[in-house]
Coordinates of C-alpha atoms in Angstrom, one line a residue:
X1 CA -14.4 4.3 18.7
X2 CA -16.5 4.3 21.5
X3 CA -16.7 2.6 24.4
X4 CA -18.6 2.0 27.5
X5 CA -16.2 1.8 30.8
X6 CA -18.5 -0.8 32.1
X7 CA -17.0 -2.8 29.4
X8 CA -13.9 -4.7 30.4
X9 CA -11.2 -6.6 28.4
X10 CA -11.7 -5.2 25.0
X11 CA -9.2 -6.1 22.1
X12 CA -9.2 -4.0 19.9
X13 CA -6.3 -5.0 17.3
X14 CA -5.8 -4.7 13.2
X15 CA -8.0 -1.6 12.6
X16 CA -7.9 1.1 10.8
X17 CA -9.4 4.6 12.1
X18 CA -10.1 7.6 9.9
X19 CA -10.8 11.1 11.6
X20 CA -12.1 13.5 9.6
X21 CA -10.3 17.1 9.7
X22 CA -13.4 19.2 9.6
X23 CA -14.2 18.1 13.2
X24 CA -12.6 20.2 15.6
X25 CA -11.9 18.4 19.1
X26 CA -13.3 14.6 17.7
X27 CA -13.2 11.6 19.8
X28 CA -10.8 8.7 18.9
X29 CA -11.3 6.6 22.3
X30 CA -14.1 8.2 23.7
X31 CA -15.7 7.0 27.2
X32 CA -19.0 7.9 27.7
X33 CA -20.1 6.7 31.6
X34 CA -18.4 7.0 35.2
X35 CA -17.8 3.3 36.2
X36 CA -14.2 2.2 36.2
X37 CA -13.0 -0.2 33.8
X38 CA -10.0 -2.9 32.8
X39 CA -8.2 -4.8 30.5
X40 CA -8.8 -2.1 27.4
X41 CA -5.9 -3.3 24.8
X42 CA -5.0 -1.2 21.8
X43 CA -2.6 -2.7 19.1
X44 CA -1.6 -2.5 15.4
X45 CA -3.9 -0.2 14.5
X46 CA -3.9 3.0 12.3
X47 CA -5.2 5.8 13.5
X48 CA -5.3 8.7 11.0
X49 CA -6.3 12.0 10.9
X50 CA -7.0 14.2 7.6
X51 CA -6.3 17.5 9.3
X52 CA -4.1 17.7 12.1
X53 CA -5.3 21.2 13.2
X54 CA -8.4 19.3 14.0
X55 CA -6.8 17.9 17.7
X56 CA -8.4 14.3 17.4
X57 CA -8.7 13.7 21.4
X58 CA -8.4 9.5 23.1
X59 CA -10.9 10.5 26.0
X60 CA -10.2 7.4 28.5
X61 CA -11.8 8.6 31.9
X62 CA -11.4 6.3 34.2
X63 CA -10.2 3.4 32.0
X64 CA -7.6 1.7 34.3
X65 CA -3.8 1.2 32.6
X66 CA -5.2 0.7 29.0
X67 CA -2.7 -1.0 27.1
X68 CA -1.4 1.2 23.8
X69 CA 1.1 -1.0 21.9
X70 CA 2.6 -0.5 18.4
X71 CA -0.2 1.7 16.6
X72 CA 0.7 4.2 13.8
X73 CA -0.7 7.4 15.0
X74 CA -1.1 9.8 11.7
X75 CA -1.7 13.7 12.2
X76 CA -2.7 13.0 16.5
X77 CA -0.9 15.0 18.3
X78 CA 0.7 13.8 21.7
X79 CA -0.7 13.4 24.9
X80 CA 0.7 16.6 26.7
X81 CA -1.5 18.8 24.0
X82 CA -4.8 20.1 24.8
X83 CA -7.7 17.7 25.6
X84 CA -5.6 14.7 25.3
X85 CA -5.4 11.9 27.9
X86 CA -2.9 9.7 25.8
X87 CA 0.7 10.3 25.9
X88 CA 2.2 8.3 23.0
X89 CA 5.2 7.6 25.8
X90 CA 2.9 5.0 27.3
X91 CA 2.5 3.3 23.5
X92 CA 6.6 2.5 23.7
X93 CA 6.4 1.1 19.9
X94 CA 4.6 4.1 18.8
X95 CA 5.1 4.6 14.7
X96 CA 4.5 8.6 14.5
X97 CA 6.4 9.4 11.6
X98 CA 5.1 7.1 8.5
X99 CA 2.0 8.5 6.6
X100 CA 0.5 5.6 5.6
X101 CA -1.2 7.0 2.4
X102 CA -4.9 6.6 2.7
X103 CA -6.8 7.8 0.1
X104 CA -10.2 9.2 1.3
X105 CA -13.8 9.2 -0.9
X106 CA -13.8 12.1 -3.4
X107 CA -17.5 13.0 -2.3
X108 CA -15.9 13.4 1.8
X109 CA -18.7 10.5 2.7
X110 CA -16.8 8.1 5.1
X111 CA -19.8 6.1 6.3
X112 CA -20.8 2.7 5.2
X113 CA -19.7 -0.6 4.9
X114 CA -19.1 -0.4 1.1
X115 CA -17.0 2.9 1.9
X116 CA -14.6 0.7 4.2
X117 CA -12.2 -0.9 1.7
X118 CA -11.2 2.5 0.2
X119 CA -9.2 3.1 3.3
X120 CA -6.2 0.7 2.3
X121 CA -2.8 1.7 2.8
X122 CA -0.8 2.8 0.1
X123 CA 2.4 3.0 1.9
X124 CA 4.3 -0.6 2.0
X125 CA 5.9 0.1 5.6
X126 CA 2.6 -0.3 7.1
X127 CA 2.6 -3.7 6.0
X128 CA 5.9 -4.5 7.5
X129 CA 5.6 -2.6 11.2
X130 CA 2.9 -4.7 12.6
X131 CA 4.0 -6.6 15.5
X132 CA 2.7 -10.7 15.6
X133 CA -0.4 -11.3 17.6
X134 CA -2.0 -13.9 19.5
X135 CA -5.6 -12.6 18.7
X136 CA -4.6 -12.3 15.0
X137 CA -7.2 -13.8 12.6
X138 CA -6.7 -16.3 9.5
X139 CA -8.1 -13.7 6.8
X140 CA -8.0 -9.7 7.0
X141 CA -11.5 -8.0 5.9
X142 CA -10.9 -8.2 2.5
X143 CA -10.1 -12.0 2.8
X144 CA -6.0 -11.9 2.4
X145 CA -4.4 -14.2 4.2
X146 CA -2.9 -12.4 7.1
X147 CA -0.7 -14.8 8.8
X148 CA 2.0 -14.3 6.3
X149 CA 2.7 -10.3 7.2
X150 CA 2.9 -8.6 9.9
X151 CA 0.9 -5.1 9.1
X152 CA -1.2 -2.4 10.8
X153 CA -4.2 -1.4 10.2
X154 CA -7.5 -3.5 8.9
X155 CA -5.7 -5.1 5.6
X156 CA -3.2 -7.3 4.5
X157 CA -2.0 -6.0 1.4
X158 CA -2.6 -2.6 -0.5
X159 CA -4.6 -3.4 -3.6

């Protein structure tokens, strides 16, 4: 995910981020310019790493109080490691201990559209942790109807 930090008020809620292992040092959040910026809010999401000896990094510069709120953090190590600007002690509702079984593309190819609806869930707690929303929308990407669950991540329901 990157951002600009001339960019204020982003939402980003209900997604789910893979972070390939054979990346050393990759980018989750990364910030790329030197303004100051407000009003970043991450919630419900999923972000999971393959290999955790890979140190997937949340780069937020000079982001001011970003908002990190109930996301399922999967192989990222904490804040006080190396590189690392977020502490998961500022995400109070942080879900570090569920793997929410995502099965990856056999051929390691994680680009594409068509390549997004492999990254469902397999594990039933994530579709139970979520927390309700104002933001959250009638449909999830695959077209389930997400007002009846409260789940993480960019689906509804496993297939």
């Amino acid at each position: 995910v990157t951002v600009a930090r001339t960019v204020n008020d982003i939402v980003f809620e209900n997604n789910t981020v893979v972070i390939r292992g054979d990346i050393y040092n990759q980018h989750i959040v990364d910030c790329e310019d030197n303004k100051v910026a407000q009003g970043h809010v991450y919630r419900n999401n999923i972000f999971y790493c393959v290999d955790a000896s890979s140190e997937p990094v949340f780069d937020l510069g000079t982001i001011k109080d970003p908002v990190f709120e109930n996301n399922l953090y999967y192989n990222v190590k904490n804040g006080d490691e190396l590189y690392s600007e977020l502490n998961f002690s500022a995400d109070s509702k942080a879900i570090l201990d569920i793997n929410p079984q995502i099965e990856l593309p056999a051929d390691g190819n994680y680009c594409g559209w068509e390549k997004a609806f492999l990254f469902t869930a397999k594990n039933d707690v994530v579709y139970a942790k979520g927390m309700p929303i104002a933001t959250m929308m009638k449909y999830d990407i695959k077209g389930n109807d997400a007002t009846k669950n409260l789940y993480l991540g960019a689906f509804a329901k496993k297939d």
